[in-house]
Short mmCIF file of C-alpha atoms in Angstrom, two decimals:
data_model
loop_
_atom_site.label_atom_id
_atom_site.label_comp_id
_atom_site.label_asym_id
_atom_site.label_seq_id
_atom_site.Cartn_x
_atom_site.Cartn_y
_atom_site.Cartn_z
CA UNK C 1 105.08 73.91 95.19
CA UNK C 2 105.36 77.03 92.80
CA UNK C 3 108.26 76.51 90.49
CA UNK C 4 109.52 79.78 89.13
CA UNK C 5 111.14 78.77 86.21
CA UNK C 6 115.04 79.93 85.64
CA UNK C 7 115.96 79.94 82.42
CA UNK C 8 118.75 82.86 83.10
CA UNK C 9 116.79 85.77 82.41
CA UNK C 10 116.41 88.15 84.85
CA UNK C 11 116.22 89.28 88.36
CA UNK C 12 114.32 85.98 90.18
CA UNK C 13 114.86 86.88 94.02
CA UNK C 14 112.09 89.26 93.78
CA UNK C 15 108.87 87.17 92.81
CA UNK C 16 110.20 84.12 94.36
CA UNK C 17 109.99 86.40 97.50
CA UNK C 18 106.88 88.11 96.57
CA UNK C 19 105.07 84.76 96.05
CA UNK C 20 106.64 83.90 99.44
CA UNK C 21 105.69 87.10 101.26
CA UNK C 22 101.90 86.35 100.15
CA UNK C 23 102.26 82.54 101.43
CA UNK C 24 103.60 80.49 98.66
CA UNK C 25 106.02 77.65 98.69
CA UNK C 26 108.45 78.75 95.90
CA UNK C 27 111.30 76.97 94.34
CA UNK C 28 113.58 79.02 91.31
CA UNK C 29 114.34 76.00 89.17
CA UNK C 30 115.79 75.28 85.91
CA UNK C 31 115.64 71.35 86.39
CA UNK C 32 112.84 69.71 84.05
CA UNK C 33 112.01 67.52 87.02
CA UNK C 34 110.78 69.74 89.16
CA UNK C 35 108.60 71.39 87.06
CA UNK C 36 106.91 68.07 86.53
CA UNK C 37 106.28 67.65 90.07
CA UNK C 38 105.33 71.53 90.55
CA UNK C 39 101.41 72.66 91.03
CA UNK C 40 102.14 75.81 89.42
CA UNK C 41 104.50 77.74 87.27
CA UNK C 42 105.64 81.22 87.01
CA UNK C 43 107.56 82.22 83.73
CA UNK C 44 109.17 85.28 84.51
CA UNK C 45 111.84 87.48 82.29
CA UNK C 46 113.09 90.48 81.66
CA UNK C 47 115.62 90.39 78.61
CA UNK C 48 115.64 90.28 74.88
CA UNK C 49 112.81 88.18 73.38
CA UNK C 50 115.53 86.13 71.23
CA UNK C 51 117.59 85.68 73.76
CA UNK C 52 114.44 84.36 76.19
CA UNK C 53 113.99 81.90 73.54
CA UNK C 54 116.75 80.69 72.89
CA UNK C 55 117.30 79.99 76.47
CA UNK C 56 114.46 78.12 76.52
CA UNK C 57 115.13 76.00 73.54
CA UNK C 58 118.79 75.67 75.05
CA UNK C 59 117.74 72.53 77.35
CA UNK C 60 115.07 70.17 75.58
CA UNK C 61 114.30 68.29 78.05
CA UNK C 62 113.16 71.83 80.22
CA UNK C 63 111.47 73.15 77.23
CA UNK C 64 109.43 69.53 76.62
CA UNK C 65 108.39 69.52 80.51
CA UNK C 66 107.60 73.55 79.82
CA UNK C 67 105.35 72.20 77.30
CA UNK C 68 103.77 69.00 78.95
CA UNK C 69 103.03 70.81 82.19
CA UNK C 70 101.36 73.84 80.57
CA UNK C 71 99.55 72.17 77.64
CA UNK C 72 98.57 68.81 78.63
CA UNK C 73 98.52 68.78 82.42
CA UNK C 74 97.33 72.30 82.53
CA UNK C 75 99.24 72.87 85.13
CA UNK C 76 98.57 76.93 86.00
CA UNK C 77 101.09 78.97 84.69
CA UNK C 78 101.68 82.82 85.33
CA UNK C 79 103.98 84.84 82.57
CA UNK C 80 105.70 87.99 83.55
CA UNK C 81 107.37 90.82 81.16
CA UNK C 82 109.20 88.86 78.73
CA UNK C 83 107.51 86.03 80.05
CA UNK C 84 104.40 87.00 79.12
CA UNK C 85 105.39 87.91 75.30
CA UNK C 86 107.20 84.58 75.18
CA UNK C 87 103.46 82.99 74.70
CA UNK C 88 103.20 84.60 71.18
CA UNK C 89 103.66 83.77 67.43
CA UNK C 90 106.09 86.20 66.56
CA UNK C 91 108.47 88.63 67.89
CA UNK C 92 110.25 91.37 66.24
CA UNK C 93 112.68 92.20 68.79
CA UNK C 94 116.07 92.91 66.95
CA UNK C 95 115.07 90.38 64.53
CA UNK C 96 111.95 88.24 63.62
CA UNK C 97 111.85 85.30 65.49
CA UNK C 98 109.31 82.62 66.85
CA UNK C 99 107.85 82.32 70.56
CA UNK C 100 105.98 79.61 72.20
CA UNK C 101 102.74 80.74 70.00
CA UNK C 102 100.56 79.49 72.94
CA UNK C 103 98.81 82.72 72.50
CA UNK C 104 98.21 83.91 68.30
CA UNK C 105 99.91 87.37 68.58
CA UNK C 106 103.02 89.24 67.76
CA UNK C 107 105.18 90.98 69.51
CA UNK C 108 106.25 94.51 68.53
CA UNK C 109 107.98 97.38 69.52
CA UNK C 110 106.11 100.74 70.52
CA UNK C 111 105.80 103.26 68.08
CA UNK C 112 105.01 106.50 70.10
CA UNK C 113 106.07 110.13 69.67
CA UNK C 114 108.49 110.99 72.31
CA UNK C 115 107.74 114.81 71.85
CA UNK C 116 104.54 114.14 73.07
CA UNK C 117 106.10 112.82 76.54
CA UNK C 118 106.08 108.85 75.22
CA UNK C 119 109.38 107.38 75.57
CA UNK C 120 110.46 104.27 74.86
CA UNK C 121 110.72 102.04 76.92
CA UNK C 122 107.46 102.85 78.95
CA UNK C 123 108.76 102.80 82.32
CA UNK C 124 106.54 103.15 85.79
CA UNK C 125 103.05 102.74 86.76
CA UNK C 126 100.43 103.37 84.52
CA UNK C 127 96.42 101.83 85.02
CA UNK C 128 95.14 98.87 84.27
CA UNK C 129 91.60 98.30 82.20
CA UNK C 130 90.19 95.33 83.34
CA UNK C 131 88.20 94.27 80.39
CA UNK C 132 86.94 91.04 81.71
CA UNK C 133 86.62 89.52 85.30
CA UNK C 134 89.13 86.46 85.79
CA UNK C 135 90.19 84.52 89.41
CA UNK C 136 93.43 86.33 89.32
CA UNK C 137 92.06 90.01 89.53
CA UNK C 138 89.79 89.04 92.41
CA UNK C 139 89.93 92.20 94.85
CA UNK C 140 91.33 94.19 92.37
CA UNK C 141 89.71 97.23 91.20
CA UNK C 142 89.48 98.23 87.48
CA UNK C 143 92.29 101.11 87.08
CA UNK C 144 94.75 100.10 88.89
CA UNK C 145 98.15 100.84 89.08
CA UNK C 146 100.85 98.32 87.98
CA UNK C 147 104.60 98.58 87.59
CA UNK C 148 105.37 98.41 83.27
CA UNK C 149 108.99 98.39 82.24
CA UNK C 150 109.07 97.48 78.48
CA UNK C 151 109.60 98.66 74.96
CA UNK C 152 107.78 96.19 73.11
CA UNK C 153 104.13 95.25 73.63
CA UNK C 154 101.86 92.07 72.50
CA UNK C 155 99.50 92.69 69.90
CA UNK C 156 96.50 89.92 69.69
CA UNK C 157 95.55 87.84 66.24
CA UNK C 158 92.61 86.55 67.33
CA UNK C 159 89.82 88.60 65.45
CA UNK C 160 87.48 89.08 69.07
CA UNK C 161 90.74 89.61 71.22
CA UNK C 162 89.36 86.76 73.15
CA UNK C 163 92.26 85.83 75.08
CA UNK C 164 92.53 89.68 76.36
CA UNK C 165 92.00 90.22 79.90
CA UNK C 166 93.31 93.73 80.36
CA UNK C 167 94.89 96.60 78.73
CA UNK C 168 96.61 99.73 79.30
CA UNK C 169 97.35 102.69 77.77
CA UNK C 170 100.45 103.95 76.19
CA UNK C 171 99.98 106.50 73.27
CA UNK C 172 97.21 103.86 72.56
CA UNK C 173 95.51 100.66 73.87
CA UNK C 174 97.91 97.82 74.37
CA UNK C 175 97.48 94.49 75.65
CA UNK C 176 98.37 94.43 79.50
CA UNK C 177 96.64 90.96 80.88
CA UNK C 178 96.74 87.61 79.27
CA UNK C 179 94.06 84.56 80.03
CA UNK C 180 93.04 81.58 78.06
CA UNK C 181 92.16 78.31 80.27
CA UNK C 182 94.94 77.40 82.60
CA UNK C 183 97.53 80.60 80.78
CA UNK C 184 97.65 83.67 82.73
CA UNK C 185 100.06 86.33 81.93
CA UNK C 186 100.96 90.23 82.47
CA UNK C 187 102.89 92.71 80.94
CA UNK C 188 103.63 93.97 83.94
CA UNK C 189 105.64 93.34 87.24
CA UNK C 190 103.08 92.10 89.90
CA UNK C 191 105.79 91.73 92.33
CA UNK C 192 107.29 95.46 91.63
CA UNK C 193 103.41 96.45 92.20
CA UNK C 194 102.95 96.58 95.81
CA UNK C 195 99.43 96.17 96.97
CA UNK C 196 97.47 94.66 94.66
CA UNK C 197 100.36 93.37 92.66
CA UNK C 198 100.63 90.90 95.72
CA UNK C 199 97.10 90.41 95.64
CA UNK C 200 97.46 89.65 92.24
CA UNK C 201 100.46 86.75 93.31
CA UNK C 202 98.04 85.99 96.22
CA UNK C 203 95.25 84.57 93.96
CA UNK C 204 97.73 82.63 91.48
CA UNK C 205 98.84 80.55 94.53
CA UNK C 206 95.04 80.03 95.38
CA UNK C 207 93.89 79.43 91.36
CA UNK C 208 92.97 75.90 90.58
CA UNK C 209 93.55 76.84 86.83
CA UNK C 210 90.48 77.16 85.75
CA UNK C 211 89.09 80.20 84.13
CA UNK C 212 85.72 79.93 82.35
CA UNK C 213 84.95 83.06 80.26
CA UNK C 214 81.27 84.94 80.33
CA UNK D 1 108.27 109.78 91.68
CA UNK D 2 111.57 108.29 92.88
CA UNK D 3 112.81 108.48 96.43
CA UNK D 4 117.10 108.55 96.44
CA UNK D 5 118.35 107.39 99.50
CA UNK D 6 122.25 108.32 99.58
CA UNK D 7 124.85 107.01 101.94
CA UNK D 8 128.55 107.24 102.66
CA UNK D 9 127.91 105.08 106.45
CA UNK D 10 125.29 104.23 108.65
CA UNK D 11 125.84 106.94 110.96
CA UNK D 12 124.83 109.78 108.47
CA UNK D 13 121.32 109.23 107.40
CA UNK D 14 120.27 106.50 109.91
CA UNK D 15 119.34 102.69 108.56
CA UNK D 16 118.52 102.87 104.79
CA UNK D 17 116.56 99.17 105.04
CA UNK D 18 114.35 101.76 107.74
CA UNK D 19 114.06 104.40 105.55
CA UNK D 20 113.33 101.78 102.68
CA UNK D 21 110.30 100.09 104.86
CA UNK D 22 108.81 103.76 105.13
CA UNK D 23 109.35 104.35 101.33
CA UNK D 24 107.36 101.45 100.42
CA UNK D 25 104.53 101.92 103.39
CA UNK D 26 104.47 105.74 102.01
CA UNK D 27 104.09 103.94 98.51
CA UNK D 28 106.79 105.62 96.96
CA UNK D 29 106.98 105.06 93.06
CA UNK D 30 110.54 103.58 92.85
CA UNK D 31 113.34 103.58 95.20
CA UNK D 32 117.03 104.16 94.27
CA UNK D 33 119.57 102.99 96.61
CA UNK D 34 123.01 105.15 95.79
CA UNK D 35 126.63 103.95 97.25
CA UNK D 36 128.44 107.07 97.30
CA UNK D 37 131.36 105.57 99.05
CA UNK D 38 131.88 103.42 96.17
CA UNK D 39 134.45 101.22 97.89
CA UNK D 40 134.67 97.65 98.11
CA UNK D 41 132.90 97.54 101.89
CA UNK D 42 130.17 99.84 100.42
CA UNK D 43 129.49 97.33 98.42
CA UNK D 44 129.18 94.31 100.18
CA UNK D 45 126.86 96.65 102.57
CA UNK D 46 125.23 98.05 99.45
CA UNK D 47 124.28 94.18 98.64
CA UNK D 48 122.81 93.19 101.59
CA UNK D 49 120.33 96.15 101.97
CA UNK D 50 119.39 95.57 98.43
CA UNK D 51 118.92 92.06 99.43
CA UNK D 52 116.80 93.36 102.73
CA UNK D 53 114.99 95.77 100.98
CA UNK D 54 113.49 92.95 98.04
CA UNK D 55 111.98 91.04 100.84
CA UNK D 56 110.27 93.85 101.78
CA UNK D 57 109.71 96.38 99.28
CA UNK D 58 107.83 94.96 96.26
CA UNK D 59 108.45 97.73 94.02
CA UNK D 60 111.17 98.62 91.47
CA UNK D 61 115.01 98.77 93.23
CA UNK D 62 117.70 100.81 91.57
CA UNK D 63 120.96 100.48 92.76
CA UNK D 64 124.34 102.32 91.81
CA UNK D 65 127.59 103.28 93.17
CA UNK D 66 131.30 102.30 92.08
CA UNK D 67 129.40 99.62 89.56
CA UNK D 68 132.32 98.98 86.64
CA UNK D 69 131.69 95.34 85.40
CA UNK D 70 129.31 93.29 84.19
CA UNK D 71 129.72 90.78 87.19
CA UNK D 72 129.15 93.77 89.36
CA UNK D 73 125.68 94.32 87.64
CA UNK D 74 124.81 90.50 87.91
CA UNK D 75 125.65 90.72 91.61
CA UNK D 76 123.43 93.76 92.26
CA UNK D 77 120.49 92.28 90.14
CA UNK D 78 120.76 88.91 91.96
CA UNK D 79 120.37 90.22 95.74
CA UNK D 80 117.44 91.97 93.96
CA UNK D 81 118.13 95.29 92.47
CA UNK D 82 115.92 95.74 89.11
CA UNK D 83 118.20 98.39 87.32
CA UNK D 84 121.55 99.36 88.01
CA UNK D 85 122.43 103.00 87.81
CA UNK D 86 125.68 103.60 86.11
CA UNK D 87 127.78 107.08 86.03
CA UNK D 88 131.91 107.00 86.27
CA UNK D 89 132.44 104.04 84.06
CA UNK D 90 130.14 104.91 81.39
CA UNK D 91 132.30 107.65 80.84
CA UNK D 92 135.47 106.07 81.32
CA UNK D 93 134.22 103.29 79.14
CA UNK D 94 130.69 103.81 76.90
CA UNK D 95 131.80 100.45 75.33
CA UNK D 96 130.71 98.89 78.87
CA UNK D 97 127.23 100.51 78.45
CA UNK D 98 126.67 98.58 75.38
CA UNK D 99 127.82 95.20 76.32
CA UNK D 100 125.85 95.88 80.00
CA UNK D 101 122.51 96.31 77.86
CA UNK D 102 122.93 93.80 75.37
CA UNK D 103 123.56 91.50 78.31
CA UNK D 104 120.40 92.68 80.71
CA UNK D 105 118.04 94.76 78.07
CA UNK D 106 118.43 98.11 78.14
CA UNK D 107 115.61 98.49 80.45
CA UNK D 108 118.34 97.22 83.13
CA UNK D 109 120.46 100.01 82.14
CA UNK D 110 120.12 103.55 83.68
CA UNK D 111 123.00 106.06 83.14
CA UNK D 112 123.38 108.43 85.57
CA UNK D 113 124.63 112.39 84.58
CA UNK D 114 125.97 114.84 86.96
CA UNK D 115 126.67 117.91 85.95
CA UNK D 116 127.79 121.18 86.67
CA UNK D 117 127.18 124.72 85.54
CA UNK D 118 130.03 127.16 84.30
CA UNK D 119 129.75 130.45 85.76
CA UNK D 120 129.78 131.32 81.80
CA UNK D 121 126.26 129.26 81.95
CA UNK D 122 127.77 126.58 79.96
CA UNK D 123 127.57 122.67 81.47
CA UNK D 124 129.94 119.94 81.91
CA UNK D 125 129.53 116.80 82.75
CA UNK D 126 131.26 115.48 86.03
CA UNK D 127 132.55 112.06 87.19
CA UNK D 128 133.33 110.45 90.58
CA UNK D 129 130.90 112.00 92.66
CA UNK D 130 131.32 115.37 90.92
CA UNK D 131 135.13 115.46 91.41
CA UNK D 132 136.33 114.95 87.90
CA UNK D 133 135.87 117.70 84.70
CA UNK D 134 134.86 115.31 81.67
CA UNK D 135 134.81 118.32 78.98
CA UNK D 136 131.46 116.74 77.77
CA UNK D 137 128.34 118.58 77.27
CA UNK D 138 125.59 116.79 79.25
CA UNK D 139 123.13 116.66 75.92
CA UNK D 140 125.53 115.28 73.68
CA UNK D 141 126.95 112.73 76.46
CA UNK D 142 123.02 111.86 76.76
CA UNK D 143 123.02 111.46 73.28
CA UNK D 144 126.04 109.20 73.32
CA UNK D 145 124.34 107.09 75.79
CA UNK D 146 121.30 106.46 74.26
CA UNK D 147 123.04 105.65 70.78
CA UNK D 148 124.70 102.83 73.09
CA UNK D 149 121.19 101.64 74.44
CA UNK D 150 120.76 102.94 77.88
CA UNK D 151 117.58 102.70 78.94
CA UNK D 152 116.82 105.32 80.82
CA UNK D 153 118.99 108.73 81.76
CA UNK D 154 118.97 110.03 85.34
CA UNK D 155 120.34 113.73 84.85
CA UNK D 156 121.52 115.40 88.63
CA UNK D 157 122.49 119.17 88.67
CA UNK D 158 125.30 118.84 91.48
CA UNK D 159 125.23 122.67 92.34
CA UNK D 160 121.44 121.82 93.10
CA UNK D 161 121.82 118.75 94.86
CA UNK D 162 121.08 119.09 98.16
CA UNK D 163 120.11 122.73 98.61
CA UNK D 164 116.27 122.33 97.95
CA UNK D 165 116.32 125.60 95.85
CA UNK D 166 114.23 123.66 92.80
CA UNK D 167 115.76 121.28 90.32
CA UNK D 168 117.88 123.01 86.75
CA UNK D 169 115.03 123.25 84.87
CA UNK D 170 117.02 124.19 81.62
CA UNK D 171 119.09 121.63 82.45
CA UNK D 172 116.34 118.87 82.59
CA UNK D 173 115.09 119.88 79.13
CA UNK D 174 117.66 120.77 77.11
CA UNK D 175 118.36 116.99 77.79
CA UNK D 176 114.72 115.78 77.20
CA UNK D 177 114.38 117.08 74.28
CA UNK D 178 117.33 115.41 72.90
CA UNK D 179 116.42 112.23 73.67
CA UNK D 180 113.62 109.47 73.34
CA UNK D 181 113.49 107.37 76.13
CA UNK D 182 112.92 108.42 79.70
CA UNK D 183 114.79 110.93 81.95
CA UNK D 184 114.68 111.07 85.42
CA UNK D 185 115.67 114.76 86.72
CA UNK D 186 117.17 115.12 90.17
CA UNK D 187 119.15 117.67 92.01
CA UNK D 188 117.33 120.30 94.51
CA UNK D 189 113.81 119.47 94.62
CA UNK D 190 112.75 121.33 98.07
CA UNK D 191 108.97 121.67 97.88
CA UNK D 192 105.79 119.91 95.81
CA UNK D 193 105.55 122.05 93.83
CA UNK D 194 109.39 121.31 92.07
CA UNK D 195 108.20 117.83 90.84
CA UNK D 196 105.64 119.31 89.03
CA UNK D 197 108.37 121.69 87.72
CA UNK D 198 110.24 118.81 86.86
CA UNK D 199 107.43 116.83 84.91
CA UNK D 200 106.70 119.98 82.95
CA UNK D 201 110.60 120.54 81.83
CA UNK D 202 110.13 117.30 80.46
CA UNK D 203 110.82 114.38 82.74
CA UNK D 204 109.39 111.24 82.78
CA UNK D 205 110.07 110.57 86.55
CA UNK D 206 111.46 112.70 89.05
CA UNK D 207 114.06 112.17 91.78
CA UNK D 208 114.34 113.46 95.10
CA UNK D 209 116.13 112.66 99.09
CA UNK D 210 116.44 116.12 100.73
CA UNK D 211 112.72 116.88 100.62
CA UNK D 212 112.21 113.83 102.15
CA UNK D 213 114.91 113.72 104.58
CA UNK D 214 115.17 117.15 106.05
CA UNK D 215 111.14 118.61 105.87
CA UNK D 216 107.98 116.67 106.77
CA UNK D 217 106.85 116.04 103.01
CA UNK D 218 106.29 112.09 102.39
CA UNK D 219 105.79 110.82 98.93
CA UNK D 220 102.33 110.17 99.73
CA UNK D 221 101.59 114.46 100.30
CA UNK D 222 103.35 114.17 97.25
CA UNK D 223 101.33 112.02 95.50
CA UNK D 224 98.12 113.98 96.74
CA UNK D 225 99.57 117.04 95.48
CA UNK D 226 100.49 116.16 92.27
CA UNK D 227 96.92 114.09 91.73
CA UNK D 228 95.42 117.90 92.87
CA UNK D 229 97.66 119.25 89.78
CA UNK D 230 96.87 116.73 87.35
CA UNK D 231 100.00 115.21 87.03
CA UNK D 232 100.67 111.87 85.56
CA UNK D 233 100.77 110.34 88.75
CA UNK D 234 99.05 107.01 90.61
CA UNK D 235 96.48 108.69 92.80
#
């Protein structure tokens, strides 16, 4: 079972049913126990970054099985959009505030030149580098399309940007694909990505969490 | 590239969950699903298509039409819309605007501008369904709107609506220009070549149902053309 984890932010029909289209058994849950008894996870979100957290943090008990299923069961867990920039340190989203900090990074907002046809917030498809291979992007070529909507981006502590899998452009490289161990996570919508968005969904339901880097 | 799909009943333009399947086979960019009735049947229709159309058609749903509260925009986004496209009761109420983003991110929020053009070549922007005179100018109503967060601006020249004569270029960026986040232009694109008109005046996405309805153009001849013309497009 693929728990698809509600904590009130955002539009949930659509991956629950994209996870379904491509085979999954998919429950929308914001009950601790299930995600305890759930093989996978999908944190999804689209929202304020404060407001995600604070969601979170609303319900202990969801936030501690959060925590135990990802970090000592490593249980594999998929972040979307918000859910994805959830994972860092920091986030400076109306105000500094904390995330998860599962992944050392902050969160800020683009800084582009609108003249120069960058808006914010960086809305439709845009291509995909795949900077290195991972279980997840199996079948999918480097380039690809993917759906973005988002005006703030994660940018990576770690000195070797070791945990980045993928990035895209947007007056400037920013970080587009997650992975570290049983953490996988994209800024962008797989299930508003047609194609290989769903092959994207397709391989999380087959992933036993593992991900071993070259 | 965004596919509208407008409908006051069934009968008129045949069954939009159809027309949706063929979108998303075609691999149309984004689709936006517009209520014109606006009435309280329109809506409960408007939901269920939404709600057939996200099983589906995995890409991003907009959905608008008669949408005045914020329980009307949780509704819509729970049967699977991913923004909601708002026009009359921004106007009638810009305070709404700002409570509707801080509630959903303004990423949610689209605001939707028809306008019309003076014979004196001055605009105004136009209200329920391009019945009502506002007195505002469409760039400083943009303006307005982006002060209060919108998102995103979807800016429709109702004397080119429907006549496939080429979008209001002007129009499109005299309102681009003004603002920093996206605008989608729509309003009388007729042939492939008016989206690349439309990218060039300064849009970030471009909307169009005539093309597609009435001639034998599909977004994905669309798509090839505007690859061919280097547009900013997925291939």
């Amino acid at each position: 079972m693929i728990v698809v984890v509600d904590y009130d932010m955002g539009n949930l029909h659509s991956i629950a049913k994209a996870l379904e289209y491509v085979g999954g058994e998919v429950a929308v849950s914001s009950d601790p126990r299930d995600l305890i008894a759930a093989e996978k996870i999908v944190l999804p979100g689209v929202g304020a970054f404060p407001d995600g957290m604070a969601h979170l943090l609303r319900d202990k008990r969801l936030y501690d099985a959060l925590l135990g299923q990802v970090k000592r069961k490593k249980k594999p867990i998929l972040g979307i959009c918000l859910g994805m920039q959830l994972l860092a340190s920091t986030s400076e989203e109306f105000r500094v505030s904390g995330g998860l900090g599962w992944i050392e990074g902050d969160v800020k907002r683009f800084d582009v030149d609108h003249q120069l046809g960058l808006r914010v917030p960086h809305v439709g498809w845009n291509n995909v580098r795949i900077i290195k291979s991972h279980p997840l992007l199996a079948g999918i070529p480097d380039q690809t399309d993917f759906y973005f909507v988002h005006s703030y981006h994660f940018i990576s502590r770690q000195m070797d940007d070791r945990d980045i899998v993928g990035t895209c452009d947007y007056g400037g490289p920013f970080t587009a694909i997650i992975g570290r161990d049983n953490i996988f996570a994209t800024q962008f919508h797989p299930e508003k990505s047609q194609r290989y968005g769903l092959t994207l969904l397709e391989n999380f339901i087959r992933w036993d969490g593992v991900y071993v880097k070259e | 590239m965004i596919k509208t799909i407008q409908f006051g009943t069934f009968r008129d333009v045949g069954d939009p969950v159809t027309a949706a399947r063929v979108y998303n086979a075609q691999r149309a960019d984004e689709l936006l699903f517009l209520d014109i009735s606006a009435s309280t049947e329109g809506r409960r229709t408007l939901f269920e298509i939404v709600e057939k159309a996200a099983e589906e058609c995995f890409m991003p749903l907009g959905v608008g039409g008669g949408i005045t509260t914020i329980e009307d925009i949780r509704e819509v986004l729970q049967h699977g819309a991913d923004k909601v496209i708002i026009n009359t009761a921004a106007v009638e109420n810009p305070a709404f605007i700002r409570k509707a983003v801080e509630r959903f991110g303004s990423s949610t929020i689209v605001v939707s501008i028809d306008v019309r053009q003076h014979a004196s070549g001055q605009y105004e922007v136009f209200t329920h369904s391009g019945t009502k005179a506002t007195g505002r100018d469409p760039v400083a109503w943009a303006q307005e709107m982006e002060r209060v967060g919108a998102g995103e601006m979807m800016i429709t020249s109702i004397d080119r609506e429907g006549t496939m004569k080429g979008l209001d270029t002007p129009l499109v960026t005299s309102v681009a220009r003004a603002v920093s986040v996206p605008v989608i232009a729509s309003g009388g694109v007729g042939q492939l070549s008016d989206f690349k008109d439309g990218f060039e005046a300064g849009a970030t996405a471009v909307a169009a149902g005539s093309i597609f309805h009435f001639t034998d153009q599909s977004p994905i001849m669309t798509r090839n053309y505007l690859t061919h013309v280097h547009a900013n497009v997925r291939p």
